[in-house]
CSV table of C-alpha atoms and ligand atoms in Angstrom, one decimal:
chain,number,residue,atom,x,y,z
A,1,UNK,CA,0.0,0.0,0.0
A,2,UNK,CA,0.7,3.7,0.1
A,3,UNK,CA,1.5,5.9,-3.1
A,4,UNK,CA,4.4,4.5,-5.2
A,5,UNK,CA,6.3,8.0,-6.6
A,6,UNK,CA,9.3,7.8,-9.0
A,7,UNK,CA,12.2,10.2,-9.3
A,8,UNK,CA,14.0,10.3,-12.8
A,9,UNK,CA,17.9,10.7,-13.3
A,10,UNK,CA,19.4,12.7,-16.4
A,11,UNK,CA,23.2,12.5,-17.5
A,12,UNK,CA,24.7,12.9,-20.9
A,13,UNK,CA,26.8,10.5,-22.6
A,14,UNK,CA,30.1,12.2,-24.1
A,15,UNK,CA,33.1,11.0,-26.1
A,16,UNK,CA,36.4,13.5,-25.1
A,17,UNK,CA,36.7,14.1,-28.9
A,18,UNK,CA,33.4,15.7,-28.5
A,19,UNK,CA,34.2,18.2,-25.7
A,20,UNK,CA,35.0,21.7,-26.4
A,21,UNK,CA,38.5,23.0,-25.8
A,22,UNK,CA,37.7,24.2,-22.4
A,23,UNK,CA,36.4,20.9,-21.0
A,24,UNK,CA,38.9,18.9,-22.0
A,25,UNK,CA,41.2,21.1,-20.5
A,26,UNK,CA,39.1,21.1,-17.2
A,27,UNK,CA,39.8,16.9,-17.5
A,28,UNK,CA,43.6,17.4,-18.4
A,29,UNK,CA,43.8,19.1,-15.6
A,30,UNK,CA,41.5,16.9,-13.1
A,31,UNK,CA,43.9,13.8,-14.6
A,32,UNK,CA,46.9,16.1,-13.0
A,33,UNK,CA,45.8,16.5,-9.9
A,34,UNK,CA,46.1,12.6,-9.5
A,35,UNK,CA,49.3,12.8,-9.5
A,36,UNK,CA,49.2,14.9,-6.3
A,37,UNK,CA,47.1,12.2,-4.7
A,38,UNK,CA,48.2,10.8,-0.8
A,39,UNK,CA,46.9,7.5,-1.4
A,40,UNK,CA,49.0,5.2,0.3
A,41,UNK,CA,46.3,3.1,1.7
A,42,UNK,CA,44.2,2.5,-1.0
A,43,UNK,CA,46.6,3.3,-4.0
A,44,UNK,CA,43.4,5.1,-5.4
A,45,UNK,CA,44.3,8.4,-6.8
A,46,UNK,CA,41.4,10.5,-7.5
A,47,UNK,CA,41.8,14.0,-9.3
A,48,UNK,CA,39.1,16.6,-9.1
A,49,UNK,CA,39.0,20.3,-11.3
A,50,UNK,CA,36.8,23.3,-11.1
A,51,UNK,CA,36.6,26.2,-13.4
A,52,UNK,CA,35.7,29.5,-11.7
A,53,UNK,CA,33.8,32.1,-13.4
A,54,UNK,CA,37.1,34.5,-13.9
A,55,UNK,CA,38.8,31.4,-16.4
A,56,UNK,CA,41.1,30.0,-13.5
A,57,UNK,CA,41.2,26.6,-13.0
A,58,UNK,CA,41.9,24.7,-9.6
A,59,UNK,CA,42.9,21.0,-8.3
A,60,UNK,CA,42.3,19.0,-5.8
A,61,UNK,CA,43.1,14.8,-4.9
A,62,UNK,CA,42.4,12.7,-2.5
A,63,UNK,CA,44.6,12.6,0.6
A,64,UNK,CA,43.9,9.9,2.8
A,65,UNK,CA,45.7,9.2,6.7
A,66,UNK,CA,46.6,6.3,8.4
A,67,UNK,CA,44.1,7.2,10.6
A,68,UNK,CA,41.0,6.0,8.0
A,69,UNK,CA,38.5,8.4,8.5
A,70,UNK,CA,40.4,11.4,8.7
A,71,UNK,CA,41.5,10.8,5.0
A,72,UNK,CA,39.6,13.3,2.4
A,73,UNK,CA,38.2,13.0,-1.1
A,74,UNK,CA,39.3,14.9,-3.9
A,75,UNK,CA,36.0,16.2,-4.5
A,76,UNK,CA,35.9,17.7,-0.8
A,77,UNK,CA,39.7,19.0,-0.8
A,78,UNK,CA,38.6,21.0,-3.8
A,79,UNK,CA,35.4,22.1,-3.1
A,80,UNK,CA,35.8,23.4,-0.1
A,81,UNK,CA,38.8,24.9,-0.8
A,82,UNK,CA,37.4,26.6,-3.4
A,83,UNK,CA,34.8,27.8,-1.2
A,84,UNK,CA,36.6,29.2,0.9
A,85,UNK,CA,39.2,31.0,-0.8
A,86,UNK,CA,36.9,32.0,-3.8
A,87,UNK,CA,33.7,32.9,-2.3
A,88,UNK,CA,32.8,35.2,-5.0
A,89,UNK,CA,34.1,33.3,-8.2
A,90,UNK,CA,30.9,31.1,-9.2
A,91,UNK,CA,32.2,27.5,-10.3
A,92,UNK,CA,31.1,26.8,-14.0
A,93,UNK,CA,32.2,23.3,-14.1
A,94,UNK,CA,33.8,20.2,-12.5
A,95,UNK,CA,35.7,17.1,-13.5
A,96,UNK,CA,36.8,14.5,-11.5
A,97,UNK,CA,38.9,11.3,-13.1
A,98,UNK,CA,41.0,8.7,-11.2
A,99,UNK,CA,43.6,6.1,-11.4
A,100,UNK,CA,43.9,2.6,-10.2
A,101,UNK,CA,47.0,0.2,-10.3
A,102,UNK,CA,46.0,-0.3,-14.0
A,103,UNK,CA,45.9,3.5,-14.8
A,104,UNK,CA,42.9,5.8,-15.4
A,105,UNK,CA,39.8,4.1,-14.7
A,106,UNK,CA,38.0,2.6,-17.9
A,107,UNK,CA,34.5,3.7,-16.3
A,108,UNK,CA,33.7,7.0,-15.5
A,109,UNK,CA,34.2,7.3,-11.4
A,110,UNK,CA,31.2,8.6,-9.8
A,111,UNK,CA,31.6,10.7,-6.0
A,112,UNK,CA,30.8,9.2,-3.1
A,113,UNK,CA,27.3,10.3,-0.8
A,114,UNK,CA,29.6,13.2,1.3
A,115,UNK,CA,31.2,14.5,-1.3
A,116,UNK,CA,27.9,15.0,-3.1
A,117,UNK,CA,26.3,16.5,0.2
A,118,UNK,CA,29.3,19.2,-0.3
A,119,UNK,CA,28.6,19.9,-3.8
A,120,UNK,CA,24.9,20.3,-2.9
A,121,UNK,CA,25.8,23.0,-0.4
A,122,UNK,CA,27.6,24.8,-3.3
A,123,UNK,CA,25.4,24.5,-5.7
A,124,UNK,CA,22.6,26.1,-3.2
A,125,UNK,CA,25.1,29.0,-1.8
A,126,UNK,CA,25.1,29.7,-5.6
A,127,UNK,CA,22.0,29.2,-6.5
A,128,UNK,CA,23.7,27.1,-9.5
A,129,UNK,CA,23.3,23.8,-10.9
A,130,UNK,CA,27.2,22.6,-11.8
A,131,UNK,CA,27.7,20.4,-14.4
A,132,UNK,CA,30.2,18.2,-13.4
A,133,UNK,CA,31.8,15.7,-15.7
A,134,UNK,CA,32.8,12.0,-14.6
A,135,UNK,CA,35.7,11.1,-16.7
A,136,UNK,CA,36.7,7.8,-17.7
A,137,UNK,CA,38.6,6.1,-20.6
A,138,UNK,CA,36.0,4.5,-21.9
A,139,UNK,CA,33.4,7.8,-22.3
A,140,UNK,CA,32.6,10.6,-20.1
A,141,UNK,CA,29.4,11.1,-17.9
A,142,UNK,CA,27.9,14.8,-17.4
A,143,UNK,CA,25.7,15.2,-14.4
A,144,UNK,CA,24.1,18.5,-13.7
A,145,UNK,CA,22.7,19.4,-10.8
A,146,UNK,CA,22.7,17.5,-7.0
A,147,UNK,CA,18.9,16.4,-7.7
A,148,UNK,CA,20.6,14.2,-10.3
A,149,UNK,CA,23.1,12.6,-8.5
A,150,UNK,CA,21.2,12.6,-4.5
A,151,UNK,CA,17.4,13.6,-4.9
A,152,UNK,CA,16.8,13.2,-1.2
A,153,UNK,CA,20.0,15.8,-0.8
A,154,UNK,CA,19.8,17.4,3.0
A,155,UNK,CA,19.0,20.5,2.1
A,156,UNK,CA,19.2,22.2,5.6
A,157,UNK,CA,15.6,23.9,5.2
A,158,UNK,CA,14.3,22.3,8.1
A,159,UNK,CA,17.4,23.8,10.1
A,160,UNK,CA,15.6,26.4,12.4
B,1,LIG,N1,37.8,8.8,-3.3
B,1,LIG,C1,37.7,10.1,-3.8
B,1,LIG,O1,38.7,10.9,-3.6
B,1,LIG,N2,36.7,10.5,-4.5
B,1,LIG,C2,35.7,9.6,-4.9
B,1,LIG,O2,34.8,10.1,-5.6
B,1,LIG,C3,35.6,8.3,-4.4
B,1,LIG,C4,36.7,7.9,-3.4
B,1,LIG,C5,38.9,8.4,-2.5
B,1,LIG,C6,38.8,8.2,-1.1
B,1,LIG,C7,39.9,7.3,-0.8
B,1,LIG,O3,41.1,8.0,-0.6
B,1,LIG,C8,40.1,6.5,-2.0
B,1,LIG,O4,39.4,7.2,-3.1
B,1,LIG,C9,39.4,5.1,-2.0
B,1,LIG,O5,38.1,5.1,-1.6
């Protein structure tokens, strides 16, 4: 019983051929910042990128601790370093990419629940949806907009 309701997912299928010059620069450069990785533990080097509405371009990876939870994904590093020392440069776009033991990832990776809470919060302090691009070897994913990746998204309205 009780009312069945459905929620639909959008994302766009891309080649890097495909991508303008801009984008693929945004993925050069998220493929970079893997190489800054701390990934000891997991040997899991994730790059993330963010263009800023002034044409600037910043990095972030993943930098994890030997005490486990106090480790960080890329996506987090960046973000909120972005945040917080760009609070008035809107972010146009995101990539993130990663490598395993084999190299890049064939499959686009995709950001974990947290990580998506964060870009959430920016996306609502900016009153933006950010299309973020999920690179992998095989093809590239485009997401726009946290109610396409986390529909039930804390949105902090019920904060009082
Ligand atoms: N990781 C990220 O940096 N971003 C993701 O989107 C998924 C996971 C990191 C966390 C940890 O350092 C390693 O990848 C393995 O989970």
């Amino acid at each position: 019983m009780g009312k069945l309701n459905k929620i639909q997912a959008e994302y766009i299928q891309h080649t890097f051929a495909e991508l303008d010059d801009s984008l693929k620069e945004l993925i050069s450069k998220a493929k970079e910042a893997t190489l800054h990785a701390y990934a000891p533990y997991s040997n899991f080097k994730v790059g993330a990128a963010v263009l800023l509405d002034d044409g600037s371009i910043h990095i972030g990876s993943n930098q994890e601790n030997a005490a486990f939870p106090s480790g960080l994904c890329a996506e987090r590093v960046l973000l909120n370093y972005v945040h917080s020392n760009y609070p008035n440069l809107k972010p146009l776009a995101m990539a993130i990419t990663a490598q395993n033991s084999d190299g890049f990832t064939q499959e686009p990776v995709t950001p974990c629940g947290a990580c998506l809470q964060v870009m959430g919060e920016l996306e609502k302090s900016w009153d933006i949806e950010l299309p973020v691009f999920l690179s992998g070897e095989m093809g590239i994913i485009e997401v726009k907009g946290i109610h396409n990746f986390l529909p039930f998204f804390f949105n902090g309205t019920l904060l009082k």
